Coordinates of C-alpha atoms in Angstrom, one line a residue:
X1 CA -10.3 31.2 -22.9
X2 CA -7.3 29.3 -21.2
X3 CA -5.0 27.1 -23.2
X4 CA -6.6 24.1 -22.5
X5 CA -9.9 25.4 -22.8
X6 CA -9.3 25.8 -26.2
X7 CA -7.4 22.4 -26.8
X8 CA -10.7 21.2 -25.5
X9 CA -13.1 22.9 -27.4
X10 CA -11.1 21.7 -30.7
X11 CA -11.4 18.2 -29.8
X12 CA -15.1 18.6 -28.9
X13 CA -15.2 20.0 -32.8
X14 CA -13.5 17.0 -34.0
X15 CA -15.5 14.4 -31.7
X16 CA -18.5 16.5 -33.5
X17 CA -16.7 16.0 -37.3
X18 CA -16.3 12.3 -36.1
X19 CA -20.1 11.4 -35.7
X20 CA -21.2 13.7 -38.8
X21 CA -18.9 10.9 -40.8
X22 CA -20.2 8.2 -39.3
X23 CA -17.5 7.5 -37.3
X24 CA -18.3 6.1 -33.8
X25 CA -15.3 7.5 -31.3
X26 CA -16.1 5.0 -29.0
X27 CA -16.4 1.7 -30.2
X28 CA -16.0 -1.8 -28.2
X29 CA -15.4 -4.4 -30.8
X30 CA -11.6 -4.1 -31.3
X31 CA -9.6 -7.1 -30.2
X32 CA -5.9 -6.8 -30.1
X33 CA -4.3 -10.0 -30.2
X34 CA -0.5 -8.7 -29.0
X35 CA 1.4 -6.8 -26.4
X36 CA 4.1 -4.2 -26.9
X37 CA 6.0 -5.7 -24.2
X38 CA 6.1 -9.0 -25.4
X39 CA 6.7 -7.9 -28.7
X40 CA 9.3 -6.1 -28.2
X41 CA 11.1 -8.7 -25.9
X42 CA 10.7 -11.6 -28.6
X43 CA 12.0 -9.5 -31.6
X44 CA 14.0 -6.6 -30.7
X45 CA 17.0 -8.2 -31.6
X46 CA 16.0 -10.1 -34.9
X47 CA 17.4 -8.0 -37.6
X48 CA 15.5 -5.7 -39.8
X49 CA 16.2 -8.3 -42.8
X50 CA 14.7 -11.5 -40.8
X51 CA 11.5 -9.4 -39.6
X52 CA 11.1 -8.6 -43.6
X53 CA 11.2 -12.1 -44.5
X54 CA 9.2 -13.5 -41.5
X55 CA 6.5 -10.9 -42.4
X56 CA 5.0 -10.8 -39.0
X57 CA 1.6 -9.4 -38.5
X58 CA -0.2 -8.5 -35.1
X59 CA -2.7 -6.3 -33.3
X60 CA -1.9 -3.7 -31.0
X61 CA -4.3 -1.3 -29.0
X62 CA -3.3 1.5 -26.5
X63 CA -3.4 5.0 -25.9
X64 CA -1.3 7.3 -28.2
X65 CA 1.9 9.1 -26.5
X66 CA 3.9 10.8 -29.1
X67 CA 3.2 11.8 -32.7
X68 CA 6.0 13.5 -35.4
X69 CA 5.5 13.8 -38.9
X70 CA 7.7 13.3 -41.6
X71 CA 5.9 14.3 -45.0
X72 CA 4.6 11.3 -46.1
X73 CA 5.6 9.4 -42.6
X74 CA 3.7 10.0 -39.0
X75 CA 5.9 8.3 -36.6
X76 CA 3.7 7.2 -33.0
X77 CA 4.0 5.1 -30.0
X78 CA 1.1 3.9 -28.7
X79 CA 1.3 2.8 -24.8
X80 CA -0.7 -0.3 -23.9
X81 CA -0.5 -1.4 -20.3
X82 CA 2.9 -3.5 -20.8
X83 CA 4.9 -0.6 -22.8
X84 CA 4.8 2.0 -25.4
X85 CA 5.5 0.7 -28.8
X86 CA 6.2 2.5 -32.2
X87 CA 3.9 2.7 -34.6
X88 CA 4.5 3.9 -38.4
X89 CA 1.5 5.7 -40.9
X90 CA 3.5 5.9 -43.9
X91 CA 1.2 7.1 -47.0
X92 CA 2.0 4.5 -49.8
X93 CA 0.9 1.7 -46.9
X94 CA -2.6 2.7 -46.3
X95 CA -5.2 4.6 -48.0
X96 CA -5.2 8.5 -48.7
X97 CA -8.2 8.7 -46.2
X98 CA -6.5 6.9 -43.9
X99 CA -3.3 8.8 -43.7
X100 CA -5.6 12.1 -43.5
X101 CA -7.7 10.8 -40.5
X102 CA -4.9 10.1 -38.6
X103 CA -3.0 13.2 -39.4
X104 CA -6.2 15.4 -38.7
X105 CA -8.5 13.5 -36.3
X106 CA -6.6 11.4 -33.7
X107 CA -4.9 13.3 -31.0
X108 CA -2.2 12.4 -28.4
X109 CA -4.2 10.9 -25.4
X110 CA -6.5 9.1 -27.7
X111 CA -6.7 5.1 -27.8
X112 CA -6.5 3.2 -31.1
X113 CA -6.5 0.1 -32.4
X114 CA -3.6 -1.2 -34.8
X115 CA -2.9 -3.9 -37.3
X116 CA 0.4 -3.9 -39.2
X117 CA 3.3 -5.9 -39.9
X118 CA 6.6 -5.3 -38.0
X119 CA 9.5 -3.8 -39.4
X120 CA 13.3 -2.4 -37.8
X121 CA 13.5 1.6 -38.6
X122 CA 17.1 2.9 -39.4
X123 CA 17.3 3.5 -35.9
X124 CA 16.8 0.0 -35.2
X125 CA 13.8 0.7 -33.5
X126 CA 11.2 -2.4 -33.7
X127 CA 8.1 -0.8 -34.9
X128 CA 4.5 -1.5 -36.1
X129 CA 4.2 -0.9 -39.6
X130 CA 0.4 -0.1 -40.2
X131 CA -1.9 -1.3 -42.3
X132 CA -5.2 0.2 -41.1
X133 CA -6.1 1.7 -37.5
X134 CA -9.3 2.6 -35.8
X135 CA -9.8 5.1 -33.3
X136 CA -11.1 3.5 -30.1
X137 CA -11.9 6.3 -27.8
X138 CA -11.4 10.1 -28.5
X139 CA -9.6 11.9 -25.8
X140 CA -11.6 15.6 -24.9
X141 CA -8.4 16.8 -22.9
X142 CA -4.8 16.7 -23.5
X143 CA -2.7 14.4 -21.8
X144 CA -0.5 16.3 -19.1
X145 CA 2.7 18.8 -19.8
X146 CA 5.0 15.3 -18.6
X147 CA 8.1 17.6 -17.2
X148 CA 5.6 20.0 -14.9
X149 CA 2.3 19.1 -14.7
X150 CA 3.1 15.3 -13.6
X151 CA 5.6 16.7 -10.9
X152 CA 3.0 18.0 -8.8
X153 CA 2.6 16.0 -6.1
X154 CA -0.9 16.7 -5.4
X155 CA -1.9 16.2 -8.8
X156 CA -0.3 13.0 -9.0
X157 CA -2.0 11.8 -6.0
X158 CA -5.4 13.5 -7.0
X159 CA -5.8 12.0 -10.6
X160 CA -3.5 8.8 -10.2
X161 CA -5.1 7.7 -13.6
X162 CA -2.8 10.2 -15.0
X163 CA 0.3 9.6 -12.9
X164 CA -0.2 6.0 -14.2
X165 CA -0.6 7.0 -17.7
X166 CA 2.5 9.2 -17.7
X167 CA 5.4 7.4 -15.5
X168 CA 5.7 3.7 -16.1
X169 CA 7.8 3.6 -12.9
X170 CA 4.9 4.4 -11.0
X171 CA 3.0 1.8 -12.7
X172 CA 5.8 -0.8 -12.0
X173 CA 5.3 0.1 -8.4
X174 CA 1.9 -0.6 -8.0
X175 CA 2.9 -4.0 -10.0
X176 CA 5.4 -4.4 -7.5
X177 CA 3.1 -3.6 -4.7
X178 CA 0.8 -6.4 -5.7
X179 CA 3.6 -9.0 -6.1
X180 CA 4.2 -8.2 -2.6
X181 CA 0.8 -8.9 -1.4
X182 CA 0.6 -11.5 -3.4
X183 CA 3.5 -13.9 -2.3
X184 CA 2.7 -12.7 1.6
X185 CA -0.8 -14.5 0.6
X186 CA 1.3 -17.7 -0.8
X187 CA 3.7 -17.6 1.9
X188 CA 0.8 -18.5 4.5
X189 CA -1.3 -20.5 2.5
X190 CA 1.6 -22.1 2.3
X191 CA 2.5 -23.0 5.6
X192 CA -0.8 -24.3 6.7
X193 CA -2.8 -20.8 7.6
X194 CA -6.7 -20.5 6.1
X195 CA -7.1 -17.0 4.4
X196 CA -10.2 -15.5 6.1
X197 CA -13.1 -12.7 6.1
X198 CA -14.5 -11.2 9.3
X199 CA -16.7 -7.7 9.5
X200 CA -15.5 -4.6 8.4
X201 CA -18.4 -3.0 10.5
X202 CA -18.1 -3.8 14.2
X203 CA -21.0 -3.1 17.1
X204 CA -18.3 -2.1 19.1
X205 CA -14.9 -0.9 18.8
X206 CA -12.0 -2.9 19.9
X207 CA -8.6 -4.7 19.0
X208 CA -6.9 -1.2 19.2
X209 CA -6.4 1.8 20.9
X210 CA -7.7 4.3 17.9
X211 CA -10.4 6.3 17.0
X212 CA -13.2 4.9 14.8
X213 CA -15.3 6.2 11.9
X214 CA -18.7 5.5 12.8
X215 CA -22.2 5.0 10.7
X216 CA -25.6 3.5 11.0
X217 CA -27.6 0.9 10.1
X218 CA -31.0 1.9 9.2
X219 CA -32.6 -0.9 9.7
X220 CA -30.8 -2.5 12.7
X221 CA -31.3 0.8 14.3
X222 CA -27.8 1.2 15.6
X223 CA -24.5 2.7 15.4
X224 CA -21.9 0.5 13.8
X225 CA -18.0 1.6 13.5
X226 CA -15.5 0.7 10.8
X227 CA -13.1 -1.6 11.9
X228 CA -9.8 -0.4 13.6
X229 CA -8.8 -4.1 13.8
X230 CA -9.6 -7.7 13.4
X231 CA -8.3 -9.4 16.0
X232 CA -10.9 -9.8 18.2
X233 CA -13.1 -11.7 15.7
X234 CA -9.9 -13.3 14.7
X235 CA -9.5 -14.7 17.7
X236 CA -13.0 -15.9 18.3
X237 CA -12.4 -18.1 15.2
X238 CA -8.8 -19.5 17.5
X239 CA -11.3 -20.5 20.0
X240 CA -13.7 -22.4 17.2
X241 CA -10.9 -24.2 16.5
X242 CA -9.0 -22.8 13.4
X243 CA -5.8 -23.2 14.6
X244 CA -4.1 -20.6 11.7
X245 CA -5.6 -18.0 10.4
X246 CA -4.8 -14.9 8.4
X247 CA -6.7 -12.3 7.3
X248 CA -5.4 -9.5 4.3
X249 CA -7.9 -6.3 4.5
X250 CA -8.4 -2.9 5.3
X251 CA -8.5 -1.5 8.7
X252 CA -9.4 2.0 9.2
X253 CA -9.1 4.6 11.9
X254 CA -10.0 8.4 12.1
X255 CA -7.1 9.7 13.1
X256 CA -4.3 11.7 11.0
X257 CA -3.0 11.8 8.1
X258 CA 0.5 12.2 6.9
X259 CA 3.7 10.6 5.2
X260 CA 3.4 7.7 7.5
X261 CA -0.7 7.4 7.9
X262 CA -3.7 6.9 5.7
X263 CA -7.1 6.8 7.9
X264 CA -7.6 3.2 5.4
X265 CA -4.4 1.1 5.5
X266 CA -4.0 -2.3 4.3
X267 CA -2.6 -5.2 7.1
X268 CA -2.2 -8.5 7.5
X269 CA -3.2 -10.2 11.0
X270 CA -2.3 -13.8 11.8
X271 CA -2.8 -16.3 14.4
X272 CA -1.4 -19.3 15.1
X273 CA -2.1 -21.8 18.2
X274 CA 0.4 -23.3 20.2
X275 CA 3.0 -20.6 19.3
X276 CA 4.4 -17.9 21.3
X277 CA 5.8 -14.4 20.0
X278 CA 9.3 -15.8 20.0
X279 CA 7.8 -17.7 17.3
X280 CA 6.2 -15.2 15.5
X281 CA 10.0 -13.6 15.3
X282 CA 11.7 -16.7 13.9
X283 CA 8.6 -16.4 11.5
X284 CA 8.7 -12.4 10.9
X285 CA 12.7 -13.2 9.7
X286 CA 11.2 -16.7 7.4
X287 CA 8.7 -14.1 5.9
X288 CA 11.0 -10.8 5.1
X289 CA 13.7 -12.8 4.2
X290 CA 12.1 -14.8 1.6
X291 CA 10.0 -11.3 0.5
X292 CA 13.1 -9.5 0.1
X293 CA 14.5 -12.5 -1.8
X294 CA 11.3 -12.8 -3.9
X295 CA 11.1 -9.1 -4.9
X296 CA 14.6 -7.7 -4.9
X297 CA 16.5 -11.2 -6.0
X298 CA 18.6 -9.9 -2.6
X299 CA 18.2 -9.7 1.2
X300 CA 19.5 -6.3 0.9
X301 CA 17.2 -3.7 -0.4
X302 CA 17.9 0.6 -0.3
X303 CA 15.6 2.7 1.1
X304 CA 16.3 6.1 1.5
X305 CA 19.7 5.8 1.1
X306 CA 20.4 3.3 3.6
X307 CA 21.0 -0.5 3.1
X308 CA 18.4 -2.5 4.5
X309 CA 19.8 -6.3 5.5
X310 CA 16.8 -8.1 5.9
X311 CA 19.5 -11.3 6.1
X312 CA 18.9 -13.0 9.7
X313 CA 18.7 -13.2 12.8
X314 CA 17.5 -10.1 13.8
X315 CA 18.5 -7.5 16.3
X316 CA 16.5 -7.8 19.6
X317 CA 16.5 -5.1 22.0
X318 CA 14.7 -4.3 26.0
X319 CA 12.1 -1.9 25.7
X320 CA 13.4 -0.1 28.5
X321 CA 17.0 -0.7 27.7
X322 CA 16.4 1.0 23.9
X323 CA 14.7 4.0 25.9
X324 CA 18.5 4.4 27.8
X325 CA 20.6 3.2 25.6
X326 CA 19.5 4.5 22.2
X327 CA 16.9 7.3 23.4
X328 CA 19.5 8.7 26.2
X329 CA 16.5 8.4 28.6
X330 CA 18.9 8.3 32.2
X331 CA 18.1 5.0 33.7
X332 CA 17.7 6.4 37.1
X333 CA 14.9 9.1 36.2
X334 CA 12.5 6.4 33.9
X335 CA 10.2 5.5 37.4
X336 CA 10.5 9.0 38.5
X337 CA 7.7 11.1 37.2
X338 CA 8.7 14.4 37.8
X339 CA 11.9 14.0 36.3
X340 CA 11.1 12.1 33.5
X341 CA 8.1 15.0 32.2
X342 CA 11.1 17.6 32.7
X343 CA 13.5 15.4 30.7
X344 CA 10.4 15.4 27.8
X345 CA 9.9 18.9 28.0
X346 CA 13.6 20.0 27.6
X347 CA 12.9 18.0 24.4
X348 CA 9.9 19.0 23.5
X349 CA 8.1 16.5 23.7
X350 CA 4.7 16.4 25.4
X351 CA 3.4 13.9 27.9
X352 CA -0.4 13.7 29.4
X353 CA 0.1 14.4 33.1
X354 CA -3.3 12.9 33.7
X355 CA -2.3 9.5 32.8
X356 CA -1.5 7.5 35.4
X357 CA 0.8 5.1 33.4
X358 CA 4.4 6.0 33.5
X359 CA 4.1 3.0 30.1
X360 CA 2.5 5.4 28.2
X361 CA 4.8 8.2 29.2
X362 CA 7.6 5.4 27.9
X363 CA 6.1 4.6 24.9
X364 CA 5.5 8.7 23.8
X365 CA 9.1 8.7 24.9
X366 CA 9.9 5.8 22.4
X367 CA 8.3 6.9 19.5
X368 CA 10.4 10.3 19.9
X369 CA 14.0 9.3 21.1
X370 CA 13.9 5.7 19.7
X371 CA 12.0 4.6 16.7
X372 CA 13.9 7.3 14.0
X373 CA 16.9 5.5 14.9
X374 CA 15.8 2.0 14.1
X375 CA 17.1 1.4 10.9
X376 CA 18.3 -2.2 10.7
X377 CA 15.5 -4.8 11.2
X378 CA 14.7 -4.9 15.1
X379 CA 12.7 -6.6 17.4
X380 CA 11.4 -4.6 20.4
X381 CA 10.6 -6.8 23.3
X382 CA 9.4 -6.4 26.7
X383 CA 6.8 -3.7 26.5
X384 CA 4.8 -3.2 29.7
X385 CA 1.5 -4.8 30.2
X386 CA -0.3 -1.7 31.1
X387 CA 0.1 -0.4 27.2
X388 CA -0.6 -4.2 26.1
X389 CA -4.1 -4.8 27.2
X390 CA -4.6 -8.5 25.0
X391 CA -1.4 -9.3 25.6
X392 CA 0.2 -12.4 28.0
X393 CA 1.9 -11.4 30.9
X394 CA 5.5 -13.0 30.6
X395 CA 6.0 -16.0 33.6
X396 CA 9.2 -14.0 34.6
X397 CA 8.2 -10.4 35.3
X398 CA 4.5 -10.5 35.4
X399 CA 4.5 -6.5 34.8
X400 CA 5.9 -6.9 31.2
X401 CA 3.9 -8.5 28.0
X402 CA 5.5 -10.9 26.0
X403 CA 5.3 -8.9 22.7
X404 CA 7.3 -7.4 20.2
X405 CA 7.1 -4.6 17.9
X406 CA 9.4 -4.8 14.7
X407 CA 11.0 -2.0 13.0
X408 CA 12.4 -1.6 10.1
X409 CA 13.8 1.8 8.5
X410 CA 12.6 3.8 11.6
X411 CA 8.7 2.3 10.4
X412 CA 6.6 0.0 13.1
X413 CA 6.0 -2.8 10.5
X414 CA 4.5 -5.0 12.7
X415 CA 2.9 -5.7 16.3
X416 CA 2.9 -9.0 18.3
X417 CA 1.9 -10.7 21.2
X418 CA 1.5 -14.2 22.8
X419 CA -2.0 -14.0 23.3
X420 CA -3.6 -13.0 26.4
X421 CA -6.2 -16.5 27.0
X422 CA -7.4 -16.3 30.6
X423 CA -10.9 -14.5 30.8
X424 CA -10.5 -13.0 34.0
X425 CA -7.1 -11.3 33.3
X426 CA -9.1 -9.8 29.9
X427 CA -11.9 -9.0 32.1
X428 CA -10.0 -7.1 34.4
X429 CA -7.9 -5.2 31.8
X430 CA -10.8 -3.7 30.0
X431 CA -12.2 -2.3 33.2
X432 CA -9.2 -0.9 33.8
X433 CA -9.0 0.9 30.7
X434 CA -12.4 1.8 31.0
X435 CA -11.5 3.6 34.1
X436 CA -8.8 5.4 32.3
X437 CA -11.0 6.4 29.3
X438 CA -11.0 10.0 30.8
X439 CA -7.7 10.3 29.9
X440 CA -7.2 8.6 27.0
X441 CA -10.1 8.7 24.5
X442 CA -8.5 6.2 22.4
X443 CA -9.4 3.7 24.8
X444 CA -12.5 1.7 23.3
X445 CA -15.8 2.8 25.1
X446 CA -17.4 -0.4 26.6
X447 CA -16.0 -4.4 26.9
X448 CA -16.8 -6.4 24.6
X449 CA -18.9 -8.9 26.2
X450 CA -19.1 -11.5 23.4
X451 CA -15.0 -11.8 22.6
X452 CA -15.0 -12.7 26.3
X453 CA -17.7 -15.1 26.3
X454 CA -15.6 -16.8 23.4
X455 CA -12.7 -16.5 26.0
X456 CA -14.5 -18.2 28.6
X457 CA -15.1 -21.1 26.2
X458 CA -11.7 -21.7 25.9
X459 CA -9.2 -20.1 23.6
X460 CA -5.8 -22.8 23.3
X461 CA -2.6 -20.9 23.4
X462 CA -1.4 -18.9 20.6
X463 CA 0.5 -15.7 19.7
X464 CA -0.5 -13.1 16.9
X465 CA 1.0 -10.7 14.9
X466 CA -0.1 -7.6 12.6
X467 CA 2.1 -6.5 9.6
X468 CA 1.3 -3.1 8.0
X469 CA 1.0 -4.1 4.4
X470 CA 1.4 -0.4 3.1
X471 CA 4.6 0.2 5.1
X472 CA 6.6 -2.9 4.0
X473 CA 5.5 -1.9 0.2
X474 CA 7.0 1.5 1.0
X475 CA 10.3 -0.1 2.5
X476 CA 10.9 -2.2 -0.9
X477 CA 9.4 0.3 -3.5
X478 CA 11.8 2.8 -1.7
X479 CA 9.2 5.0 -1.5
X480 CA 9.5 8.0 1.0
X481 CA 5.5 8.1 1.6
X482 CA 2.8 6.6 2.3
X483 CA 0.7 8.2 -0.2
X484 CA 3.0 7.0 -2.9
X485 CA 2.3 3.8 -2.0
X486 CA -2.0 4.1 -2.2
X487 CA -3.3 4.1 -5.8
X488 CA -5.7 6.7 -4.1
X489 CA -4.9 8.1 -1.2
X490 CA -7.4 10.1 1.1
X491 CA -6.8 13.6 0.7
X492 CA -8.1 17.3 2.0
X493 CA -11.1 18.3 -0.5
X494 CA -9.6 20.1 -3.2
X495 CA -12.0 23.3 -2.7
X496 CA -11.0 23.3 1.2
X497 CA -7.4 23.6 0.0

């Protein structure tokens, strides 16, 4: 029998010991009235001889951390979901049975209830003097070895509910991950945008270029596929005239996974009519600004060890121009095919021959040469229309979108476009990449004929923009992953492993 094999069969015996007394290991009428974080803020520095005067009693319940006896003293701390606090059994405070329950029955893991008086130690070290405890649920295995087992990455991603029991600075980053969502929400509501819904499951796919999970609907009879993107619906509600929306949801795609993807991400889409993606910049720098302001008290955060200025304005950089001057890409090959896939293969980089558009050839070329060396917040612009199929055509050069993409840290945070509002420029894009679907399989299947219905009806001017929620968490968390970032992130069966 393995060492935690037996540690579990013991606390099985005293689970069983419990219950013959007539002790019930998992009760639900305890009511703790205080928090160890509060506590501790509001009287860690009133001295030991105020506390005894003010004779202060509370309430504390959370799950026990660390245990040392000291003859006739057990020191504790109990962790609730603020902090850990110290708790003291000493054996003249509380009854003989009481002392000998918790030296004999309770076990690190387990979660108790607590009602003392506070106290200073010689230490100095505010503390819960108790008065009487109840167990509140016995623990059947042992909390983890803290300096091996919890620095397994794949444990810590596999049972998070450990990770988050043993590092509070993991728990402070999923607090800080919900601050972030939270003032994103604010910022919009603020500025006049209605949150919205729309499906998760879509009859068709479309809004991206990605590959979808698909199910089926029993009673519909039919195939339905997980959304890879809102916008479309988004969009039809532009053209019912909701002039800003936003929507905060998951989008999900059935693709790879890796540091920088989850097949279910978290983003944020927004429209707003009557704008144009210059802006949604000027709005982009508002936003990450005010974020980095909001969450770091500074509009410089580290990540990786680089100093991130999120201060504007912003850098702004040519597509094409970033592929020569920051990807080395020789102006004079990037319309010539035959150069341009030997340039990629010296590199190693591999291009689909069978595509047609020397954009996508660009793009793969981007994503390579460019995008690691984006560090400072950037604004891509001028990305060709072929590769931005709901995108405007810019008045000037009719062959480029106006779009940008935003990077930050090497990361695509975000994706914008003026919005592409004539039906029979829509029309005509999706049959063309319909045409090309031989080559690209990422290409959604069939046109949606309802969003250009809605299109037909009239859609006013306006420019969107999607944020990946998961990656601007990662930026100001300082978090080298993805998967740190996901309180549960998908991962490979653990018997295929």
């Amino acid at each position: 029998m393995g060492e935690e094999s037996q540690l579990i069969k013991v606390r099985l015996e005293k689970l069983n010991k419990l219950r013959e007394l007539g002790i019930n290991p998992y009760p639900n009428d305890f009511k703790p009235k205080d928090r160890a974080k509060y506590l501790k803020e509001r009287f860690q520095d009133v001295s030991a001889e105020e506390l005894e005067r003010m004779s202060i009693e509370v309430s504390v319940a959370g799950r026990l951390m660390t245990r040392r006896e000291m003859g006739k003293l057990i020191f504790a701390h109990i962790q609730d979901s603020t902090d850990k606090i110290q708790i003291m059994v000493a054996k003249n405070e509380v009854s003989g049975e009481t002392f000998d329950f918790f030296r004999k029955l309770v076990d690190l893991g387990d979660i108790i209830g607590v009602n003392g008086r506070l106290i200073k130690t010689k230490t100095g070290e505010l503390t819960v003097l108790i008065r009487d405890l109840r167990l509140l649920t016995k623990s059947l295995r042992p909390l983890p070895e803290k300096y091996h087992g919890l620095k397994d990455v794949e444990l810590r991603y596999r049972r998070r509910y450990l990770d988050l029991m043993m590092n509070p600075e993991v728990r402070e980053l999923f607090r800080k991950r919900t601050r972030i969502i939270q003032f994103i929400r604010e910022y919009f509501i603020s500025e006049g945008f209605l949150e919205v819904e729309t499906p998760m499951m879509h009859p068709i796919v479309g809004g991206a270029a990605a590959k979808p999970f698909i199910t089926y609907h029993n009673a519909l009879d039919m195939n339905l596929y997980l959304r890879i993107a809102p916008e479309l619906y988004l969009k039809r509600l532009i053209v019912g005239g909701f002039e800003r929306v936003f929507e905060l949801n998951r989008n999900f795609r059935n693709e790879g996974v890796s540091s920088r993807h989850n097949p279910e991400f978290t983003m944020l889409e927004f429209y707003e009519a009557y704008a144009t993606f210059e802006d949604l910049m000027k709005r982009t720098e508002e936003l990450f600004y005010q974020l980095a302001l909001e969450i770091n008290g500074s509009p410089k955060v580290i990540y990786q060890g680089y100093e991130i200025d999120f201060t504007p304005p912003y850098r702004r950089i040519n597509f094409l121009d970033s592929l020569v001057e920051i990807g080395g890409v020789p102006c004079e090959i990037l319309r010539d095919r035959p150069k341009l896939l030997s340039f990629a293969r010296e590199r190693g980089i591999e291009l689909n021959e069978k595509d047609p558009r020397i954009g996508k050839w660009w793009t793969k070329l981007f994503e390579e040469l460019v995008e690691p060396k984006l560090i400072q917040p950037t604004f891509v612009v001028g990305f060709p229309v072929e590769v931005s199929p709901l995108a405007r055509r810019n008045d000037q050069n009719p062959e480029i979108a106006d779009r940008f993409e935003f990077y930050v840290a090497s990361y695509e945070v975000a994706n914008a476009f003026s919005e592409l509002n004539d039906p029979l420029d829509q029309r005509a894009r999706f049959e063309e990449q319909l045409r090309l679907r031989e080559v690209d399989e990422e290409i959604p299947p069939e046109i949606d004929e309802d969003f250009l219905l809605a299109l037909e009806h009239g859609m006013p001017p306006c420019a969107g923009e999607g944020i990946g929620i998961d990656r601007v968490v990662m930026i100001f968390t300082n978090s080298s992953s993805i998967r740190e970032v996901l309180l549960f992130p998908h991962l490979r069966r653990k018997e295929e492993l």
